[in-house]
Coordinates of C-alpha atoms and ligand atoms in Angstrom, one line a residue:
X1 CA 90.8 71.0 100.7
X2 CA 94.4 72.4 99.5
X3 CA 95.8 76.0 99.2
X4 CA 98.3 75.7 96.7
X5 CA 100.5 78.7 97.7
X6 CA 103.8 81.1 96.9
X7 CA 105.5 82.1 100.1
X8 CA 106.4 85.7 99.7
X9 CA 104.9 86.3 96.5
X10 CA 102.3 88.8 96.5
X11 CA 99.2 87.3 95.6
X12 CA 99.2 84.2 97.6
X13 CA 99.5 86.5 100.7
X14 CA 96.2 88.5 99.8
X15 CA 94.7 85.0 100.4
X16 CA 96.7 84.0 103.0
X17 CA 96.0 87.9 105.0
X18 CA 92.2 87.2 103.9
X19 CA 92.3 83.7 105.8
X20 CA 93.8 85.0 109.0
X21 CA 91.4 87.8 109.1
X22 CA 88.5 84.7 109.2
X23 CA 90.1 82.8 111.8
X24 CA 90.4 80.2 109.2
X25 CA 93.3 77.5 108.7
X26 CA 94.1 75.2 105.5
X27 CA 97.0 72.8 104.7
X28 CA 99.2 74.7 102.4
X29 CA 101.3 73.1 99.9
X30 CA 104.4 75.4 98.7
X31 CA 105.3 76.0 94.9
X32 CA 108.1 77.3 94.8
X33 CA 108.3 79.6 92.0
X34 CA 112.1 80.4 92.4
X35 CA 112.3 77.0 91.0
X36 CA 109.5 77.6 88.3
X37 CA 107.6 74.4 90.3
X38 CA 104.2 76.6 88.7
X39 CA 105.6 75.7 85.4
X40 CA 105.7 72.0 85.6
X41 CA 103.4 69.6 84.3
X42 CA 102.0 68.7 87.7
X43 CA 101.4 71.8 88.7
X44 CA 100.2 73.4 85.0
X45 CA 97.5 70.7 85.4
X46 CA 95.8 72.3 88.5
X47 CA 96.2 75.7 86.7
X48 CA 96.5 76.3 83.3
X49 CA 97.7 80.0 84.1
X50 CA 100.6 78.4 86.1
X51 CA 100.2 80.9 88.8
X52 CA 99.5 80.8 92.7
X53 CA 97.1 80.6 94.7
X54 CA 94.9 78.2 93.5
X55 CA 92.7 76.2 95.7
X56 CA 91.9 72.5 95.4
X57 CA 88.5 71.6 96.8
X58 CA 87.7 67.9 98.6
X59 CA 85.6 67.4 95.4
X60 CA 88.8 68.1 93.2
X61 CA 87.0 71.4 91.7
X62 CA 89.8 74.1 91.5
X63 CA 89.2 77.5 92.2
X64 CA 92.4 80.5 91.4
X65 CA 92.6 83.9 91.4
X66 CA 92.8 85.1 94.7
X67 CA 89.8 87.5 95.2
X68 CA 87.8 84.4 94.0
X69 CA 88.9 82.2 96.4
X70 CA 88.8 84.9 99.2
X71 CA 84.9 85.5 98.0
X72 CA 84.5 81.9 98.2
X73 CA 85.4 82.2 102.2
X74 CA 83.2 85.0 102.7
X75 CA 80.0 83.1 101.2
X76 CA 81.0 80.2 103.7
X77 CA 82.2 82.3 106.7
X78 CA 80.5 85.5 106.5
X79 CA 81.6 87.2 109.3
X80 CA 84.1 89.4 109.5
X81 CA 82.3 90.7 106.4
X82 CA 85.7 91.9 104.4
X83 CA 83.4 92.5 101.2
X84 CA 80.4 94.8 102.8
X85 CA 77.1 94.2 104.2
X86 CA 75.4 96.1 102.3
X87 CA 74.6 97.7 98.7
X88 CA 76.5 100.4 99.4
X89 CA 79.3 99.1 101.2
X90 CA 79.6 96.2 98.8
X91 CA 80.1 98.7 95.9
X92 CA 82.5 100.7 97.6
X93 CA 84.4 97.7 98.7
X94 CA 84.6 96.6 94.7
X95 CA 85.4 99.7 93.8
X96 CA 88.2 100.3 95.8
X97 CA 89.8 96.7 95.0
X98 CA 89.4 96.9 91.1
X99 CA 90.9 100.7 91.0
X100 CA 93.7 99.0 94.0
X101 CA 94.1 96.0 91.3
X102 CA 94.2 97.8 88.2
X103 CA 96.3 100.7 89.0
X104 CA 98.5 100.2 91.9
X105 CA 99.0 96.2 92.4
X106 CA 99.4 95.5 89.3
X107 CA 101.3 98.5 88.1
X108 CA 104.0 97.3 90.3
X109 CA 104.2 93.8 89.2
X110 CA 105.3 95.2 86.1
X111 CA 107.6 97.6 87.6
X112 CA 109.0 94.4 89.5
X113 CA 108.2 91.8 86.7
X114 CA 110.2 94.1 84.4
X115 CA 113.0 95.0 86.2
X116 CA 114.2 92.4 89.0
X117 CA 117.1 90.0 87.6
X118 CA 115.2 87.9 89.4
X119 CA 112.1 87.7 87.2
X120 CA 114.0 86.9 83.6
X121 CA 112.5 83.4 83.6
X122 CA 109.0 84.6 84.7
X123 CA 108.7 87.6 82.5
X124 CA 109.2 86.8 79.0
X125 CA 110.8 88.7 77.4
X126 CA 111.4 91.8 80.2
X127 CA 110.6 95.1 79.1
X128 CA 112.7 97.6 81.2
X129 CA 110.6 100.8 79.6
X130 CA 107.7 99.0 80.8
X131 CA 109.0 99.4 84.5
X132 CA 110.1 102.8 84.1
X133 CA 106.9 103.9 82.3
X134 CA 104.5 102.3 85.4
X135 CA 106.4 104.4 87.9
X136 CA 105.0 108.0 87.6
X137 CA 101.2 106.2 87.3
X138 CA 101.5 104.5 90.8
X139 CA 103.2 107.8 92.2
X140 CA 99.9 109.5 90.4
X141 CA 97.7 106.5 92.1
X142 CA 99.2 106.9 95.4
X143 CA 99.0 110.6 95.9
X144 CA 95.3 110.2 95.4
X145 CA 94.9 107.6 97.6
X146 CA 96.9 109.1 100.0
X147 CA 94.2 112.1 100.1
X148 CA 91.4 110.0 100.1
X149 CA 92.2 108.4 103.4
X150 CA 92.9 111.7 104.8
X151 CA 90.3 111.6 108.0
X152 CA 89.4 107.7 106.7
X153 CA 90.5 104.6 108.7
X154 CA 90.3 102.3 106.0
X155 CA 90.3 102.5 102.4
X156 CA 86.9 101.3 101.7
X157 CA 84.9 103.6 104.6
X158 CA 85.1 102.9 108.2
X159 CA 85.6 99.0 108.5
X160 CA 88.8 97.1 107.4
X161 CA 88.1 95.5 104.0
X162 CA 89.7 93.0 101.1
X163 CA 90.5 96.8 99.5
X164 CA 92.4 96.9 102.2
X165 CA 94.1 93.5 101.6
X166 CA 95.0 94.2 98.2
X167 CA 96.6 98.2 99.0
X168 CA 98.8 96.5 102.1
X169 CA 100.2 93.9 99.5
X170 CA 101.1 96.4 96.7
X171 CA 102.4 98.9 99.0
X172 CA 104.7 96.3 100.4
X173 CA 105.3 95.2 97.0
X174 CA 106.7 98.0 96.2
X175 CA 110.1 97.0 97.9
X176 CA 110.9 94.4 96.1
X177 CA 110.5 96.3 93.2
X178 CA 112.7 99.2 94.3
X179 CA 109.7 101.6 95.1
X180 CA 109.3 104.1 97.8
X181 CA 106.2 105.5 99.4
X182 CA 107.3 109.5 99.7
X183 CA 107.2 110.8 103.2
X184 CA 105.2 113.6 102.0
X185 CA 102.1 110.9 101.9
X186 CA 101.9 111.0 105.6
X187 CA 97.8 109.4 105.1
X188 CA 99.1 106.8 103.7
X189 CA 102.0 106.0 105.8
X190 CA 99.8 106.2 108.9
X191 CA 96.9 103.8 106.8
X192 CA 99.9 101.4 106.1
X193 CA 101.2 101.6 109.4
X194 CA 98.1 100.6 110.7
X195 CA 97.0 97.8 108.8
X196 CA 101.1 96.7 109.6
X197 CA 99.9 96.0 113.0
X198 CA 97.0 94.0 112.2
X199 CA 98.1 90.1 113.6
X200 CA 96.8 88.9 109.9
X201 CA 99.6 90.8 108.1
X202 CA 102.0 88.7 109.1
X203 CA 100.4 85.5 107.5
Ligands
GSH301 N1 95.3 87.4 89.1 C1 95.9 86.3 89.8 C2 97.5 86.5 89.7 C3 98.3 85.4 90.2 C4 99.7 85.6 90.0 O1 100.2 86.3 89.1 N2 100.5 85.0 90.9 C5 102.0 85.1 90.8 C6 102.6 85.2 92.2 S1 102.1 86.7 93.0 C7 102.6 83.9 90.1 O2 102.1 82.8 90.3 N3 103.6 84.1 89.3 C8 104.2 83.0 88.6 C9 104.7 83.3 87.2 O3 104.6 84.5 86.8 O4 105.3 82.4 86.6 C10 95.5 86.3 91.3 O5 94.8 87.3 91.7 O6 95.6 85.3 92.0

């Protein structure tokens, strides 16, 4: 088994954050997307999408996106349960990654995608409107979260979660893509401060 991984790159870490949360270990191969290594032919042929992570089973069967290969870990290695225990705390736990996914993370991927000098290879053609439009939704998507975990630990309820996985990421993904968390948010400052300190967060 092979996790085909992207170093700093957002998604990757989810995986990687997910991982250390289980206690578990994997060789790791590095694409290195600086270099566009996604984009060649060797690597296209493991995923078609030409994006990391993607995982590369004993049995050749490859499995990418990252939530699916972190649900993959939970089936095997159940405990710390990081998607819920229960009915309830399962559909929390989803909810609070899709409305994460959908609009925060990925909001500032294209803030980032859009905007970094870095990205004109990756982002064909970049859309600078498209940055600047994202950034008053993931202010609007903060503030709300930010009251949400008002007298919350975590963003899901009262146990750490994937949700809270994915928010960590995207809020430190928002420095790379020239974004700041406004000190008025103090919830979310203190959530972020905490998760910070978790050993995991710096896999
Ligand atoms: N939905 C996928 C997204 C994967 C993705 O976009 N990965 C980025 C790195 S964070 C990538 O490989 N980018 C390469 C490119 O855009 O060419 C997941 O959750 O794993």
């Amino acid at each position: 088994m092979k996790l085909y991984d992207g170093g700093r790159a957002p998604n990757p870490r989810r995986t990687r954050i997910f991982l250390a949360e289980k206690g578990i270990t994997l060789p790791l191969e590095q694409v290195d997307l600086g270099a566009l290594q996604q984009k060649s032919p060797a690597y296209a042929a493991i995923n078609p999408l030409q994006r990391v992570p993607a995982l590369v089973l004993d049995d050749g069967t490859v499995i990418t996106e990252s939530i699916a290969i972190c649900r993959y870990f939970e089936a095997l290695h159940p405990e710390p349960a990081l998607f819920g225990r229960n009915a309830m705390e399962i559909a929390r736990i989803e909810m609070w990654n899709r409305r994460l996914e959908l609009h925060f993370f990925l909001l500032v991927s294209h803030v980032f995608r859009n905007s970094h000098p870095a990205m004109k290879e990756m982002e064909v053609p970049q859309v600078p409107a498209w940055a600047e439009a994202n950034k008053p939704r993931i202010l609007e998507f903060i503030t709300l979260l930010d009251a949400e975990l008002k007298g919350r630990g975590f963003i899901a309820g009262d146990a750490f979660s994937v949700a809270d996985i994915t928010g960590l990421v995207a809020v430190d993904f928002m420095k790379p893509a020239k974004l700041v968390v406004p000190d008025e948010l103090g919830n979310l400052k203190r959530w972020h401060a905490a998760v910070s300190a978790r050993p995991s967060a710096s896999a």
